[in-house]
Amino acid sequence: MQYRPMAIEDYNAAIQLWQDTAGVRLRDADSREGIARYLERNPGLSWVALDDGRIVGTIMAGHDGKRGYIQHLAVAEDHRRQGIASRLVANCLEALQQAGIIKSHVMILRTNALGEAFWHRLGWQRRSDVELFSFINGGGENV
Ligand SMILES: CC(C)(COP(=O)(O)OP(=O)(O)OC[C@H]1O[C@@H](n2cnc3c(N)ncnc32)[C@H](O)[C@@H]1OP(=O)(O)O)[C@@H](O)C(=O)NCCC(=O)NCCS
């Protein structure tokens, strides 16, 4: 296995993996342009895992100067339970720490029992004291 920071050249393989992965919800913001902008704003924080050159895992992260935000953690089904996601998270947290960020959040769908088991196992605390509110400036769907 090889791990390296994600580049925009990984987009086609990454989007294929995300489309194949239940638990990853894609929006218009996940267009090539959207991901390119995200990677540019957050250099070195998103990672891919490769097996013989094939992308089998991804994680994306960004921060706002105070908190880190993780998304699009996905590992190909035929590569699960080998510690790949754990390693991707560790790489991501190390890069965030180097950027001065020690606390991070991840949002998962309520229906994602697998994701919940994973984050719980890694020691992440489920929050029951906050509700997430979202607003689409200008309206629209699937933004
Ligand atoms: C969640 C996911 C990323 C885990 O990837 P992975 O590479 O298999 O994870 P790891 O091998 O690092 O697992 C670490 C630990 O998490 C827990 N875990 C992982 N998969 C699990 C499962 N199917 N059931 C229960 N616990 C699980 C285990 O405790 C595991 O340790 P163990 O194998 O020693 O028991 C992968 O299953 C996936 O891509 N799921 C779909 C997308 C998703 O839900 N992403 C998370 C939301 S952001």
mmCIF file of C-alpha atoms and ligand atoms in Angstrom:
data_model
loop_
_atom_site.group_PDB
_atom_site.id
_atom_site.type_symbol
_atom_site.label_atom_id
_atom_site.label_comp_id
_atom_site.label_asym_id
_atom_site.label_seq_id
_atom_site.Cartn_x
_atom_site.Cartn_y
_atom_site.Cartn_z
ATOM 1 C CA MET A 1 0.000 0.000 0.000
ATOM 2 C CA GLN A 2 1.123 3.503 -0.784
ATOM 3 C CA TYR A 3 -0.255 6.685 0.770
ATOM 4 C CA ARG A 4 0.179 10.175 -0.654
ATOM 5 C CA PRO A 5 -1.616 13.520 -0.660
ATOM 6 C CA MET A 6 -4.510 13.698 -3.090
ATOM 7 C CA ALA A 7 -4.042 15.663 -6.323
ATOM 8 C CA ILE A 8 -6.655 16.820 -8.800
ATOM 9 C CA GLU A 9 -5.289 14.216 -11.234
ATOM 10 C CA ASP A 10 -6.830 11.620 -8.877
ATOM 11 C CA TYR A 11 -10.304 13.038 -9.475
ATOM 12 C CA ASN A 12 -11.659 10.457 -11.955
ATOM 13 C CA ALA A 13 -10.593 7.478 -9.840
ATOM 14 C CA ALA A 14 -11.756 9.150 -6.636
ATOM 15 C CA ILE A 15 -15.206 10.044 -7.941
ATOM 16 C CA GLN A 16 -15.617 6.490 -9.215
ATOM 17 C CA LEU A 17 -14.804 5.156 -5.754
ATOM 18 C CA TRP A 18 -17.208 7.605 -4.100
ATOM 19 C CA GLN A 19 -19.991 6.705 -6.542
ATOM 20 C CA ASP A 20 -19.458 3.029 -5.731
ATOM 21 C CA THR A 21 -19.460 3.642 -1.966
ATOM 22 C CA ALA A 22 -22.675 3.702 0.022
ATOM 23 C CA GLY A 23 -22.298 6.271 2.779
ATOM 24 C CA VAL A 24 -20.625 8.895 0.594
ATOM 25 C CA ARG A 25 -23.127 11.500 -0.611
ATOM 26 C CA LEU A 26 -22.074 13.513 -3.637
ATOM 27 C CA ARG A 27 -23.211 17.039 -4.449
ATOM 28 C CA ASP A 28 -22.598 19.606 -7.198
ATOM 29 C CA ALA A 29 -19.725 20.876 -5.043
ATOM 30 C CA ASP A 30 -17.966 17.579 -5.784
ATOM 31 C CA SER A 31 -17.464 18.541 -9.434
ATOM 32 C CA ARG A 32 -13.891 18.535 -10.694
ATOM 33 C CA GLU A 33 -13.807 22.333 -10.294
ATOM 34 C CA GLY A 34 -15.164 22.091 -6.753
ATOM 35 C CA ILE A 35 -12.624 19.479 -5.701
ATOM 36 C CA ALA A 36 -9.794 21.383 -7.414
ATOM 37 C CA ARG A 37 -10.716 24.500 -5.422
ATOM 38 C CA TYR A 38 -10.927 22.489 -2.211
ATOM 39 C CA LEU A 39 -7.494 20.897 -2.712
ATOM 40 C CA GLU A 40 -5.976 24.254 -3.542
ATOM 41 C CA ARG A 41 -7.407 25.845 -0.388
ATOM 42 C CA ASN A 42 -6.320 22.911 1.787
ATOM 43 C CA PRO A 43 -2.971 21.689 0.480
ATOM 44 C CA GLY A 44 -1.643 18.389 1.817
ATOM 45 C CA LEU A 45 -4.696 17.588 3.947
ATOM 46 C CA SER A 46 -6.485 15.110 1.657
ATOM 47 C CA TRP A 47 -5.008 11.685 1.034
ATOM 48 C CA VAL A 48 -5.311 8.678 -1.225
ATOM 49 C CA ALA A 49 -4.335 5.063 -0.649
ATOM 50 C CA LEU A 50 -3.026 3.134 -3.635
ATOM 51 C CA ASP A 51 -2.613 -0.570 -4.215
ATOM 52 C CA ASP A 52 -0.396 -1.229 -7.197
ATOM 53 C CA GLY A 53 -1.257 2.212 -8.546
ATOM 54 C CA ARG A 54 -5.043 1.815 -8.101
ATOM 55 C CA ILE A 55 -6.809 4.235 -5.778
ATOM 56 C CA VAL A 56 -8.525 2.095 -3.148
ATOM 57 C CA GLY A 57 -9.035 4.712 -0.425
ATOM 58 C CA THR A 58 -9.605 8.436 -0.023
ATOM 59 C CA ILE A 59 -10.026 10.988 2.697
ATOM 60 C CA MET A 60 -10.546 14.724 2.333
ATOM 61 C CA ALA A 61 -9.968 17.385 4.940
ATOM 62 C CA GLY A 62 -10.008 21.120 5.268
ATOM 63 C CA HIS A 63 -9.973 23.626 8.108
ATOM 64 C CA ASP A 64 -11.232 27.079 8.905
ATOM 65 C CA GLY A 65 -8.286 28.110 11.071
ATOM 66 C CA LYS A 66 -9.876 26.650 14.224
ATOM 67 C CA ARG A 67 -11.461 23.284 13.429
ATOM 68 C CA GLY A 68 -10.756 20.560 10.943
ATOM 69 C CA TYR A 69 -13.486 18.962 8.838
ATOM 70 C CA ILE A 70 -13.173 15.509 7.383
ATOM 71 C CA GLN A 71 -15.199 14.099 4.519
ATOM 72 C CA HIS A 72 -15.243 11.519 1.739
ATOM 73 C CA LEU A 73 -13.556 8.777 3.709
ATOM 74 C CA ALA A 74 -14.014 5.703 1.532
ATOM 75 C CA VAL A 75 -12.218 2.401 1.109
ATOM 76 C CA ALA A 76 -12.968 -0.004 -1.765
ATOM 77 C CA GLU A 77 -14.990 -2.977 -0.547
ATOM 78 C CA ASP A 78 -12.313 -5.490 -1.500
ATOM 79 C CA HIS A 79 -9.756 -3.626 0.632
ATOM 80 C CA ARG A 80 -11.679 -3.107 3.866
ATOM 81 C CA ARG A 81 -10.666 -4.282 7.344
ATOM 82 C CA GLN A 82 -6.965 -3.925 6.569
ATOM 83 C CA GLY A 83 -6.443 -0.707 8.479
ATOM 84 C CA ILE A 84 -6.463 1.513 5.371
ATOM 85 C CA ALA A 85 -9.084 3.968 6.648
ATOM 86 C CA SER A 86 -7.352 4.135 10.030
ATOM 87 C CA ARG A 87 -4.097 5.042 8.325
ATOM 88 C CA LEU A 88 -5.801 7.652 6.117
ATOM 89 C CA VAL A 89 -7.341 9.258 9.209
ATOM 90 C CA ALA A 90 -3.976 9.223 11.007
ATOM 91 C CA ASN A 91 -2.263 10.895 8.028
ATOM 92 C CA CYS A 92 -5.003 13.467 7.854
ATOM 93 C CA LEU A 93 -4.903 14.281 11.573
ATOM 94 C CA GLU A 94 -1.127 14.600 11.479
ATOM 95 C CA ALA A 95 -1.337 17.046 8.569
ATOM 96 C CA LEU A 96 -4.067 18.992 10.380
ATOM 97 C CA GLN A 97 -1.966 19.099 13.531
ATOM 98 C CA GLN A 98 0.961 20.462 11.549
ATOM 99 C CA ALA A 99 -1.413 23.181 10.369
ATOM 100 C CA GLY A 100 -2.203 23.959 14.024
ATOM 101 C CA ILE A 101 -5.576 22.192 14.140
ATOM 102 C CA ILE A 102 -6.132 19.798 17.018
ATOM 103 C CA LYS A 103 -9.917 19.362 16.999
ATOM 104 C CA SER A 104 -11.805 18.045 13.990
ATOM 105 C CA HIS A 105 -15.344 17.094 13.052
ATOM 106 C CA VAL A 106 -16.852 14.600 10.661
ATOM 107 C CA MET A 107 -20.496 14.486 9.576
ATOM 108 C CA ILE A 108 -21.972 11.118 8.752
ATOM 109 C CA LEU A 109 -25.445 10.160 7.628
ATOM 110 C CA ARG A 110 -27.649 8.931 10.465
ATOM 111 C CA THR A 111 -28.218 5.739 8.498
ATOM 112 C CA ASN A 112 -24.499 4.963 8.212
ATOM 113 C CA ALA A 113 -24.017 2.311 10.888
ATOM 114 C CA LEU A 114 -20.704 1.247 9.375
ATOM 115 C CA GLY A 115 -19.323 4.761 9.524
ATOM 116 C CA GLU A 116 -20.561 5.126 13.076
ATOM 117 C CA ALA A 117 -18.835 1.894 14.162
ATOM 118 C CA PHE A 118 -15.611 3.026 12.513
ATOM 119 C CA TRP A 119 -15.432 6.504 14.073
ATOM 120 C CA HIS A 120 -16.491 5.157 17.443
ATOM 121 C CA ARG A 121 -13.741 2.551 17.297
ATOM 122 C CA LEU A 122 -11.180 5.257 16.538
ATOM 123 C CA GLY A 123 -12.246 7.106 19.680
ATOM 124 C CA TRP A 124 -14.269 9.887 18.099
ATOM 125 C CA GLN A 125 -17.086 11.167 20.310
ATOM 126 C CA ARG A 126 -20.637 11.163 18.957
ATOM 127 C CA ARG A 127 -22.245 14.568 19.656
ATOM 128 C CA SER A 128 -25.738 14.751 21.035
ATOM 129 C CA ASP A 129 -25.481 18.420 22.070
ATOM 130 C CA VAL A 130 -25.516 19.966 18.604
ATOM 131 C CA GLU A 131 -27.846 20.042 15.622
ATOM 132 C CA LEU A 132 -26.580 20.888 12.162
ATOM 133 C CA PHE A 133 -28.333 23.750 10.341
ATOM 134 C CA SER A 134 -27.630 24.437 6.656
ATOM 135 C CA PHE A 135 -28.644 27.235 4.316
ATOM 136 C CA ILE A 136 -28.311 27.501 0.550
ATOM 137 C CA ASN A 137 -27.614 31.097 -0.413
ATOM 138 C CA GLY A 138 -29.589 31.724 -3.606
ATOM 139 C CA GLY A 139 -31.528 28.479 -3.373
ATOM 140 C CA GLY A 140 -31.060 25.325 -5.409
ATOM 141 C CA GLU A 141 -30.919 21.616 -4.823
ATOM 142 C CA ASN A 142 -28.063 19.138 -4.636
ATOM 143 C CA VAL A 143 -25.673 22.063 -4.144
HETATM 144 C C1 LIG B 1 -15.869 3.005 7.134
HETATM 145 C C2 LIG B 1 -14.722 2.593 6.208
HETATM 146 C C3 LIG B 1 -14.039 3.829 5.634
HETATM 147 C C4 LIG B 1 -13.708 1.760 7.023
HETATM 148 O O1 LIG B 1 -12.612 1.432 6.176
HETATM 149 P P1 LIG B 1 -11.577 0.257 6.568
HETATM 150 O O2 LIG B 1 -10.322 0.492 5.803
HETATM 151 O O3 LIG B 1 -12.232 -1.046 6.388
HETATM 152 O O4 LIG B 1 -11.365 0.542 8.118
HETATM 153 P P2 LIG B 1 -10.199 -0.059 9.069
HETATM 154 O O5 LIG B 1 -9.701 -1.348 8.488
HETATM 155 O O6 LIG B 1 -9.195 0.996 9.331
HETATM 156 O O7 LIG B 1 -11.061 -0.377 10.376
HETATM 157 C C5 LIG B 1 -10.707 0.121 11.646
HETATM 158 C C6 LIG B 1 -11.714 -0.388 12.664
HETATM 159 O O8 LIG B 1 -13.008 0.169 12.417
HETATM 160 C C7 LIG B 1 -13.999 -0.811 12.775
HETATM 161 N N1 LIG B 1 -14.747 -1.245 11.595
HETATM 162 C C8 LIG B 1 -14.397 -1.089 10.299
HETATM 163 N N2 LIG B 1 -15.310 -1.675 9.499
HETATM 164 C C9 LIG B 1 -16.243 -2.211 10.325
HETATM 165 C C10 LIG B 1 -17.423 -2.970 10.103
HETATM 166 N N3 LIG B 1 -17.825 -3.336 8.854
HETATM 167 N N4 LIG B 1 -18.156 -3.362 11.166
HETATM 168 C C11 LIG B 1 -17.759 -3.054 12.429
HETATM 169 N N5 LIG B 1 -16.623 -2.361 12.709
HETATM 170 C C12 LIG B 1 -15.888 -1.942 11.667
HETATM 171 C C13 LIG B 1 -13.259 -2.023 13.301
HETATM 172 O O9 LIG B 1 -13.152 -1.906 14.685
HETATM 173 C C14 LIG B 1 -11.913 -1.880 12.626
HETATM 174 O O10 LIG B 1 -10.866 -2.505 13.335
HETATM 175 P P3 LIG B 1 -10.652 -4.098 13.206
HETATM 176 O O11 LIG B 1 -10.674 -4.421 11.750
HETATM 177 O O12 LIG B 1 -9.315 -4.297 13.852
HETATM 178 O O13 LIG B 1 -11.778 -4.731 13.944
HETATM 179 C C15 LIG B 1 -15.218 1.699 5.028
HETATM 180 O O14 LIG B 1 -16.000 0.656 5.556
HETATM 181 C C16 LIG B 1 -16.048 2.472 4.022
HETATM 182 O O15 LIG B 1 -15.526 2.976 3.026
HETATM 183 N N6 LIG B 1 -17.379 2.575 4.279
HETATM 184 C C17 LIG B 1 -18.279 3.301 3.402
HETATM 185 C C18 LIG B 1 -18.054 4.797 3.444
HETATM 186 C C19 LIG B 1 -18.245 5.360 4.842
HETATM 187 O O16 LIG B 1 -19.152 4.969 5.562
HETATM 188 N N7 LIG B 1 -17.362 6.288 5.231
HETATM 189 C C20 LIG B 1 -17.420 6.889 6.567
HETATM 190 C C21 LIG B 1 -18.262 8.103 6.579
HETATM 191 S S1 LIG B 1 -17.280 9.564 6.350
#
